[in-house]
Amino acid sequence: MHHNILEIKQLKTYFFTRSGVVKAVDSVNFGIRRGESLCLVGESGCGKTATALSILRLIDSPPGKIIDGEIRYHDEDLLRCSGKRLRQIRGHGIAMIFQDPQSSLNPVFTVGDQIAEQIRMHLKLKRRPTMERTLHLMEQVGIPRARERMKDYPHQFSGGMRQRIMIAAALSCGPEILIADEPTTALDTTIKEQILDIFRDLKQQREMSILFITHDLGTVAGIADRIVVMYGGRIAEVGTVYDIFDQPKHPYTHGLIDCLPDISARSDRLTSIPGMIPSLIDPPDGCIFSPRCPRSMMVCRQKRPKEVIVSKEHLVACHLYS
Ligand SMILES: Nc1ncnc2c1ncn2[C@@H]1O[C@H](COP(=O)(O)OP(=O)(O)O)[C@@H](O)[C@H]1O
Ligand SMILES: [Mg+2]
């Protein structure tokens, strides 16, 4: 058995809006193992960020609320521990890089001060070791002339460099798990590869677990150990990189793969899966993918599919396999 250091069980996170209840996370289960890169993929709006924010109880409330479930971290349930304990875990045990880096860096403080602040808050080091650690972290994420650049403000850095600073800040207290929400999405191809390299290094050098979130399945091939495919607030499929790319089961996963740019240039490639992303308010009965699914059957519109184990590491929620 693999040991999960974080386990998400039956998680339900809803947003109570004027137009209705958005079931952003609707009974989601998965675990993160020590030292692995786990990638959470799915089109935008399928509940990836809501899942990540729920782990650290950072869902805006109102309108959001975690309705049910368990988030096991070692022997604790993060949904039930005290606020004080949770603040200890944030940063120290589980750190997060948020989807929008602009909103996470404060424009009025130097980047050095912002990383140092994290270290001061969580590790309570003296001034000098704090500054040394800040410098070391900035060098580790590949910021050139780090000693000088510590004194610069966020706007003086490029998008790629700002993302490196976000990573440095997240690493400041040596977390066991790093959650990175779309960390490469706003970046162009070359910079994106450089940032992915940092994540690969982190996994190798430290025994860190990474939850890497992206809407782009293409990004994850080079970094994931396992992949969780999410659709409409639910898990569609879970497997190793090999399972997902070479033995995909769920028609949604097939759809995502068909949309990947192809070097062998098949001309009939899709650019996106036909049909619309469902509203998560009053989702249809049955499988939430059935309205878009090319293989939809009668049962798919009636019953929500259970998760079926197809091989050792491979799990799919689809009536074709039950
Ligand atoms: N603050 C909010 N208020 C209302 N609905 C929200 C809020 N945040 C997210 N949602 C809804 O929850 C669903 C999942 O969103 P999100 O987790 O951001 O998706 P993803 O990260 O996969 O793009 C979407 O339908 C989105 O509109
Ligand atoms: Mg998101």
Short mmCIF file of C-alpha atoms and ligand atoms in Angstrom, two decimals:
data_model
loop_
_atom_site.label_atom_id
_atom_site.label_comp_id
_atom_site.label_asym_id
_atom_site.label_seq_id
_atom_site.Cartn_x
_atom_site.Cartn_y
_atom_site.Cartn_z
CA MET A 1 0.00 0.00 0.00
CA HIS A 2 1.13 3.51 -0.76
CA HIS A 3 1.09 5.92 2.10
CA ASN A 4 -0.99 9.02 1.51
CA ILE A 5 0.23 12.03 3.44
CA LEU A 6 -2.89 13.91 2.46
CA GLU A 7 -6.21 12.29 1.83
CA ILE A 8 -9.31 14.01 0.54
CA LYS A 9 -12.47 12.09 1.29
CA GLN A 10 -16.00 12.81 0.05
CA LEU A 11 -15.23 16.52 -0.20
CA LYS A 12 -18.18 18.76 -1.04
CA THR A 13 -17.68 22.48 -1.51
CA TYR A 14 -20.62 24.56 -2.68
CA PHE A 15 -21.09 28.23 -3.50
CA PHE A 16 -24.43 29.69 -2.50
CA THR A 17 -25.14 32.30 -5.17
CA ARG A 18 -28.22 34.28 -6.11
CA SER A 19 -28.75 32.07 -9.16
CA GLY A 20 -28.49 28.87 -7.16
CA VAL A 21 -26.13 26.45 -5.44
CA VAL A 22 -22.92 25.88 -7.41
CA LYS A 23 -21.68 22.39 -6.64
CA ALA A 24 -18.02 23.22 -7.37
CA VAL A 25 -16.65 20.14 -5.59
CA ASP A 26 -19.15 17.30 -5.44
CA SER A 27 -17.92 14.25 -3.47
CA VAL A 28 -14.29 14.24 -4.48
CA ASN A 29 -11.81 11.59 -3.26
CA PHE A 30 -8.08 11.34 -3.85
CA GLY A 31 -4.83 11.04 -1.94
CA ILE A 32 -1.38 12.59 -2.27
CA ARG A 33 1.62 10.38 -1.56
CA ARG A 34 4.96 11.32 -0.08
CA GLY A 35 7.36 12.70 -2.68
CA GLU A 36 5.05 12.45 -5.66
CA SER A 37 3.90 14.99 -8.21
CA LEU A 38 0.17 14.64 -8.51
CA CYS A 39 -1.45 16.66 -11.28
CA LEU A 40 -5.06 17.78 -11.12
CA VAL A 41 -6.35 18.50 -14.63
CA GLY A 42 -9.64 19.47 -16.21
CA GLU A 43 -11.11 22.31 -18.24
CA SER A 44 -11.53 25.63 -16.54
CA GLY A 45 -14.54 25.84 -14.24
CA CYS A 46 -14.46 22.19 -13.24
CA GLY A 47 -13.58 22.81 -9.58
CA LYS A 48 -9.79 22.51 -9.40
CA THR A 49 -9.18 25.77 -7.55
CA ALA A 50 -12.14 25.16 -5.24
CA THR A 51 -10.64 21.75 -4.36
CA ALA A 52 -7.22 23.28 -3.66
CA LEU A 53 -8.62 26.13 -1.56
CA SER A 54 -10.77 23.68 0.41
CA ILE A 55 -7.66 21.75 1.49
CA LEU A 56 -6.44 24.79 3.42
CA ARG A 57 -9.94 26.05 4.25
CA LEU A 58 -9.39 29.20 2.20
CA ILE A 59 -12.77 29.13 0.44
CA ASP A 60 -14.42 32.56 0.57
CA SER A 61 -17.32 32.22 2.90
CA PRO A 62 -19.87 33.46 1.99
CA PRO A 63 -20.67 32.54 -0.76
CA GLY A 64 -18.64 29.31 -0.41
CA LYS A 65 -18.93 26.58 2.17
CA ILE A 66 -17.37 23.21 2.70
CA ILE A 67 -20.47 21.10 3.19
CA ASP A 68 -19.02 17.72 3.91
CA GLY A 69 -15.95 15.54 3.78
CA GLU A 70 -12.61 15.01 5.42
CA ILE A 71 -9.10 16.22 4.65
CA ARG A 72 -6.71 13.87 6.44
CA TYR A 73 -3.22 15.24 6.96
CA HIS A 74 -1.19 12.84 9.08
CA ASP A 75 -3.55 12.14 11.97
CA GLU A 76 -5.61 15.27 11.71
CA ASP A 77 -8.72 16.28 9.83
CA LEU A 78 -8.00 19.77 8.48
CA LEU A 79 -11.71 20.48 8.18
CA ARG A 80 -12.10 20.02 11.92
CA CYS A 81 -8.86 21.27 13.49
CA SER A 82 -8.62 24.65 15.24
CA GLY A 83 -7.88 27.87 13.38
CA LYS A 84 -4.60 28.13 15.25
CA ARG A 85 -3.49 24.67 14.19
CA LEU A 86 -4.52 25.41 10.62
CA ARG A 87 -2.34 28.54 10.53
CA GLN A 88 0.61 26.43 11.69
CA ILE A 89 -0.01 23.96 8.90
CA ARG A 90 -0.35 26.63 6.20
CA GLY A 91 3.13 27.42 5.05
CA HIS A 92 4.82 24.98 7.37
CA GLY A 93 3.19 21.71 6.36
CA ILE A 94 1.23 22.66 3.26
CA ALA A 95 2.11 25.71 1.17
CA MET A 96 0.16 27.08 -1.74
CA ILE A 97 0.96 29.08 -4.84
CA PHE A 98 -2.23 30.84 -5.86
CA GLN A 99 -3.61 30.98 -9.38
CA ASP A 100 -3.16 34.73 -9.72
CA PRO A 101 0.41 35.74 -8.77
CA GLN A 102 -0.35 39.47 -9.08
CA SER A 103 -2.88 39.28 -6.30
CA SER A 104 -0.52 37.35 -4.02
CA LEU A 105 2.45 39.71 -4.17
CA ASN A 106 2.00 43.03 -2.43
CA PRO A 107 3.13 45.87 -4.73
CA VAL A 108 4.27 48.13 -1.88
CA PHE A 109 6.87 45.80 -0.32
CA THR A 110 10.12 44.55 -1.83
CA VAL A 111 10.12 40.90 -2.84
CA GLY A 112 12.89 40.20 -0.30
CA ASP A 113 10.74 41.59 2.51
CA GLN A 114 7.76 39.52 1.40
CA ILE A 115 9.68 36.25 1.40
CA ALA A 116 11.36 37.23 4.68
CA GLU A 117 7.97 37.97 6.23
CA GLN A 118 6.87 34.39 5.56
CA ILE A 119 10.02 33.07 7.21
CA ARG A 120 9.65 35.39 10.21
CA MET A 121 6.03 34.48 10.69
CA HIS A 122 6.43 30.72 10.55
CA LEU A 123 10.00 29.96 11.56
CA LYS A 124 10.59 32.89 13.94
CA LEU A 125 14.25 33.28 12.95
CA LYS A 126 16.38 36.34 13.75
CA ARG A 127 16.92 39.04 11.17
CA ARG A 128 20.21 37.82 9.78
CA PRO A 129 19.38 34.14 9.26
CA THR A 130 16.03 35.27 7.81
CA MET A 131 17.78 37.40 5.18
CA GLU A 132 20.22 34.60 4.41
CA ARG A 133 17.42 32.13 3.96
CA THR A 134 15.59 34.60 1.70
CA LEU A 135 18.69 34.98 -0.46
CA HIS A 136 19.21 31.24 -0.62
CA LEU A 137 15.60 30.63 -1.68
CA MET A 138 15.78 33.26 -4.41
CA GLU A 139 18.96 31.67 -5.74
CA GLN A 140 17.41 28.24 -5.57
CA VAL A 141 14.52 29.26 -7.83
CA GLY A 142 16.98 30.78 -10.28
CA ILE A 143 16.68 34.53 -9.78
CA PRO A 144 19.89 36.10 -11.13
CA ARG A 145 21.73 38.63 -8.92
CA ALA A 146 19.45 37.65 -6.06
CA ARG A 147 21.26 39.74 -3.44
CA GLU A 148 20.53 42.95 -5.36
CA ARG A 149 17.12 41.91 -6.57
CA MET A 150 15.83 41.28 -3.04
CA LYS A 151 15.45 45.04 -2.79
CA ASP A 152 13.27 45.32 -5.89
CA TYR A 153 9.48 45.56 -6.01
CA PRO A 154 7.19 43.05 -7.76
CA HIS A 155 6.53 45.33 -10.78
CA GLN A 156 10.26 45.36 -11.55
CA PHE A 157 10.13 41.64 -12.38
CA SER A 158 8.85 39.83 -15.46
CA GLY A 159 5.92 37.41 -15.18
CA GLY A 160 8.26 34.41 -15.11
CA MET A 161 10.47 35.97 -12.43
CA ARG A 162 7.42 36.86 -10.34
CA GLN A 163 6.31 33.25 -10.53
CA ARG A 164 9.76 32.20 -9.27
CA ILE A 165 9.35 34.60 -6.35
CA MET A 166 5.97 33.06 -5.53
CA ILE A 167 7.60 29.65 -5.50
CA ALA A 168 10.41 30.92 -3.25
CA ALA A 169 7.87 32.38 -0.83
CA ALA A 170 5.91 29.11 -0.77
CA LEU A 171 9.10 27.15 -0.07
CA SER A 172 10.24 29.50 2.67
CA CYS A 173 9.29 27.22 5.56
CA GLY A 174 10.15 23.94 3.92
CA PRO A 175 6.63 22.58 3.38
CA GLU A 176 5.90 18.90 3.07
CA ILE A 177 3.27 19.51 0.41
CA LEU A 178 3.30 22.28 -2.19
CA ILE A 179 0.05 23.08 -3.96
CA ALA A 180 0.62 25.03 -7.18
CA ASP A 181 -2.53 26.31 -8.89
CA GLU A 182 -1.91 26.95 -12.62
CA PRO A 183 1.67 28.13 -11.98
CA THR A 184 2.61 28.14 -15.67
CA THR A 185 -0.63 29.19 -17.32
CA ALA A 186 0.17 32.86 -17.92
CA LEU A 187 3.70 32.16 -19.19
CA ASP A 188 5.05 31.66 -22.68
CA THR A 189 6.56 28.33 -23.72
CA THR A 190 10.24 28.90 -22.89
CA ILE A 191 9.55 30.42 -19.48
CA LYS A 192 6.99 27.72 -18.79
CA GLU A 193 9.61 25.01 -19.36
CA GLN A 194 11.98 26.80 -16.97
CA ILE A 195 9.33 26.90 -14.25
CA LEU A 196 8.50 23.23 -14.81
CA ASP A 197 12.22 22.48 -14.35
CA ILE A 198 12.07 24.11 -10.92
CA PHE A 199 9.21 21.81 -9.94
CA ARG A 200 11.11 18.76 -11.21
CA ASP A 201 14.16 19.79 -9.19
CA LEU A 202 12.10 20.37 -6.07
CA LYS A 203 10.65 16.92 -6.22
CA GLN A 204 14.06 15.36 -6.60
CA GLN A 205 16.03 17.43 -4.11
CA ARG A 206 13.54 17.58 -1.30
CA GLU A 207 11.19 14.75 -0.60
CA MET A 208 8.33 17.10 -1.30
CA SER A 209 4.87 16.21 -2.54
CA ILE A 210 3.48 18.50 -5.20
CA LEU A 211 -0.14 19.00 -6.17
CA PHE A 212 0.18 20.61 -9.57
CA ILE A 213 -3.03 22.08 -10.96
CA THR A 214 -3.55 22.94 -14.62
CA HIS A 215 -6.25 23.01 -17.28
CA ASP A 216 -3.66 21.84 -19.81
CA LEU A 217 -3.04 18.12 -20.00
CA GLY A 218 -0.06 18.80 -22.26
CA THR A 219 1.80 20.49 -19.41
CA VAL A 220 1.57 17.56 -17.04
CA ALA A 221 3.16 14.83 -19.17
CA GLY A 222 6.67 15.91 -18.23
CA ILE A 223 6.11 16.38 -14.54
CA ALA A 224 3.33 14.14 -13.20
CA ASP A 225 3.72 10.82 -11.45
CA ARG A 226 -0.03 10.42 -11.25
CA ILE A 227 -2.90 12.38 -12.72
CA VAL A 228 -6.38 13.15 -11.39
CA VAL A 229 -8.81 14.15 -14.14
CA MET A 230 -11.66 16.28 -12.86
CA TYR A 231 -14.84 17.25 -14.65
CA GLY A 232 -17.88 19.18 -13.42
CA GLY A 233 -16.79 19.11 -9.77
CA ARG A 234 -16.24 15.35 -9.81
CA ILE A 235 -13.39 12.93 -10.40
CA ALA A 236 -13.52 11.36 -13.87
CA GLU A 237 -10.34 9.29 -13.78
CA VAL A 238 -7.19 8.73 -11.72
CA GLY A 239 -4.07 6.95 -12.86
CA THR A 240 -0.34 7.04 -13.46
CA VAL A 241 0.93 9.21 -16.34
CA TYR A 242 1.15 6.00 -18.35
CA ASP A 243 -2.45 5.00 -17.52
CA ILE A 244 -3.82 8.39 -18.50
CA PHE A 245 -1.84 8.97 -21.69
CA ASP A 246 -1.57 5.41 -23.00
CA GLN A 247 -4.61 3.66 -21.55
CA PRO A 248 -7.17 6.43 -21.05
CA LYS A 249 -10.59 5.08 -20.13
CA HIS A 250 -12.96 7.95 -19.53
CA PRO A 251 -14.40 9.55 -22.70
CA TYR A 252 -13.59 12.92 -21.13
CA THR A 253 -9.91 11.97 -20.81
CA HIS A 254 -10.00 10.81 -24.44
CA GLY A 255 -11.43 14.22 -25.33
CA LEU A 256 -8.65 16.06 -23.50
CA ILE A 257 -6.01 13.95 -25.25
CA ASP A 258 -7.61 14.52 -28.65
CA CYS A 259 -7.28 18.23 -28.08
CA LEU A 260 -3.55 18.16 -27.44
CA PRO A 261 -1.49 19.74 -30.18
CA ASP A 262 0.05 16.94 -32.20
CA ILE A 263 3.51 17.08 -33.72
CA SER A 264 2.61 14.41 -36.24
CA ALA A 265 0.05 17.02 -37.42
CA ARG A 266 -3.10 15.03 -37.86
CA SER A 267 -5.29 17.55 -39.59
CA ASP A 268 -8.55 16.54 -37.92
CA ARG A 269 -7.38 17.44 -34.42
CA LEU A 270 -9.94 19.13 -32.24
CA THR A 271 -9.09 22.31 -30.42
CA SER A 272 -11.64 21.70 -27.73
CA ILE A 273 -14.15 19.08 -26.69
CA PRO A 274 -17.48 19.72 -28.44
CA GLY A 275 -20.31 20.97 -26.26
CA MET A 276 -20.41 23.29 -23.30
CA ILE A 277 -18.98 22.99 -19.83
CA PRO A 278 -22.02 22.23 -17.68
CA SER A 279 -23.46 24.62 -15.19
CA LEU A 280 -22.63 23.32 -11.74
CA ILE A 281 -25.99 24.67 -10.59
CA ASP A 282 -28.57 21.89 -10.86
CA PRO A 283 -26.29 19.51 -12.73
CA PRO A 284 -28.08 16.88 -14.82
CA ASP A 285 -28.97 13.55 -13.23
CA GLY A 286 -26.51 10.79 -13.84
CA CYS A 287 -23.06 11.36 -15.26
CA ILE A 288 -22.27 15.05 -15.52
CA PHE A 289 -20.31 14.45 -18.74
CA SER A 290 -23.16 12.60 -20.47
CA PRO A 291 -24.54 15.63 -22.39
CA ARG A 292 -21.15 15.98 -24.15
CA CYS A 293 -20.16 12.33 -24.21
CA PRO A 294 -19.88 10.61 -27.62
CA ARG A 295 -20.47 7.24 -25.96
CA SER A 296 -23.35 8.20 -23.71
CA MET A 297 -25.88 5.46 -22.93
CA MET A 298 -29.31 5.51 -21.32
CA VAL A 299 -27.93 4.68 -17.87
CA CYS A 300 -25.54 7.64 -18.09
CA ARG A 301 -28.45 10.07 -17.89
CA GLN A 302 -29.99 8.26 -14.94
CA LYS A 303 -27.29 7.17 -12.51
CA ARG A 304 -24.13 8.84 -11.34
CA PRO A 305 -21.29 6.41 -12.17
CA LYS A 306 -19.35 4.88 -9.30
CA GLU A 307 -15.56 4.82 -9.27
CA VAL A 308 -14.36 1.54 -10.76
CA ILE A 309 -10.86 0.14 -10.33
CA VAL A 310 -9.47 -0.86 -13.73
CA SER A 311 -5.94 -1.75 -12.65
CA LYS A 312 -3.62 -1.32 -9.68
CA GLU A 313 -3.34 2.47 -9.83
CA HIS A 314 -6.09 3.19 -12.30
CA LEU A 315 -9.61 4.25 -11.44
CA VAL A 316 -12.46 5.55 -13.59
CA ALA A 317 -15.97 6.84 -12.92
CA CYS A 318 -17.82 5.80 -16.06
CA HIS A 319 -20.67 3.41 -16.84
CA LEU A 320 -18.74 1.90 -19.75
CA TYR A 321 -16.62 0.06 -17.22
CA SER A 322 -19.10 -0.92 -14.55
N1 LIG B 1 -16.58 32.81 -5.23
C1 LIG B 1 -17.36 32.12 -6.03
N2 LIG B 1 -18.69 32.36 -6.10
C2 LIG B 1 -19.51 31.65 -6.88
N3 LIG B 1 -19.10 30.64 -7.68
C3 LIG B 1 -17.79 30.34 -7.65
C4 LIG B 1 -16.85 31.05 -6.85
N4 LIG B 1 -15.63 30.52 -7.04
C5 LIG B 1 -15.80 29.53 -7.93
N5 LIG B 1 -17.08 29.41 -8.31
C6 LIG B 1 -17.64 28.45 -9.25
O1 LIG B 1 -17.21 27.15 -8.88
C7 LIG B 1 -16.92 26.38 -10.03
C8 LIG B 1 -15.50 25.85 -9.97
O2 LIG B 1 -14.60 26.93 -10.05
P1 LIG B 1 -13.04 26.75 -9.92
O3 LIG B 1 -12.76 25.88 -8.75
O4 LIG B 1 -12.43 28.11 -9.92
O5 LIG B 1 -12.67 25.98 -11.27
P2 LIG B 1 -11.25 25.74 -11.95
O6 LIG B 1 -10.20 26.11 -10.98
O7 LIG B 1 -11.25 24.29 -12.31
O8 LIG B 1 -11.24 26.61 -13.17
C9 LIG B 1 -17.19 27.28 -11.23
O9 LIG B 1 -18.50 27.00 -11.70
C10 LIG B 1 -17.12 28.66 -10.65
O10 LIG B 1 -17.93 29.56 -11.38
MG MG B 2 -8.66 27.50 -11.20
#
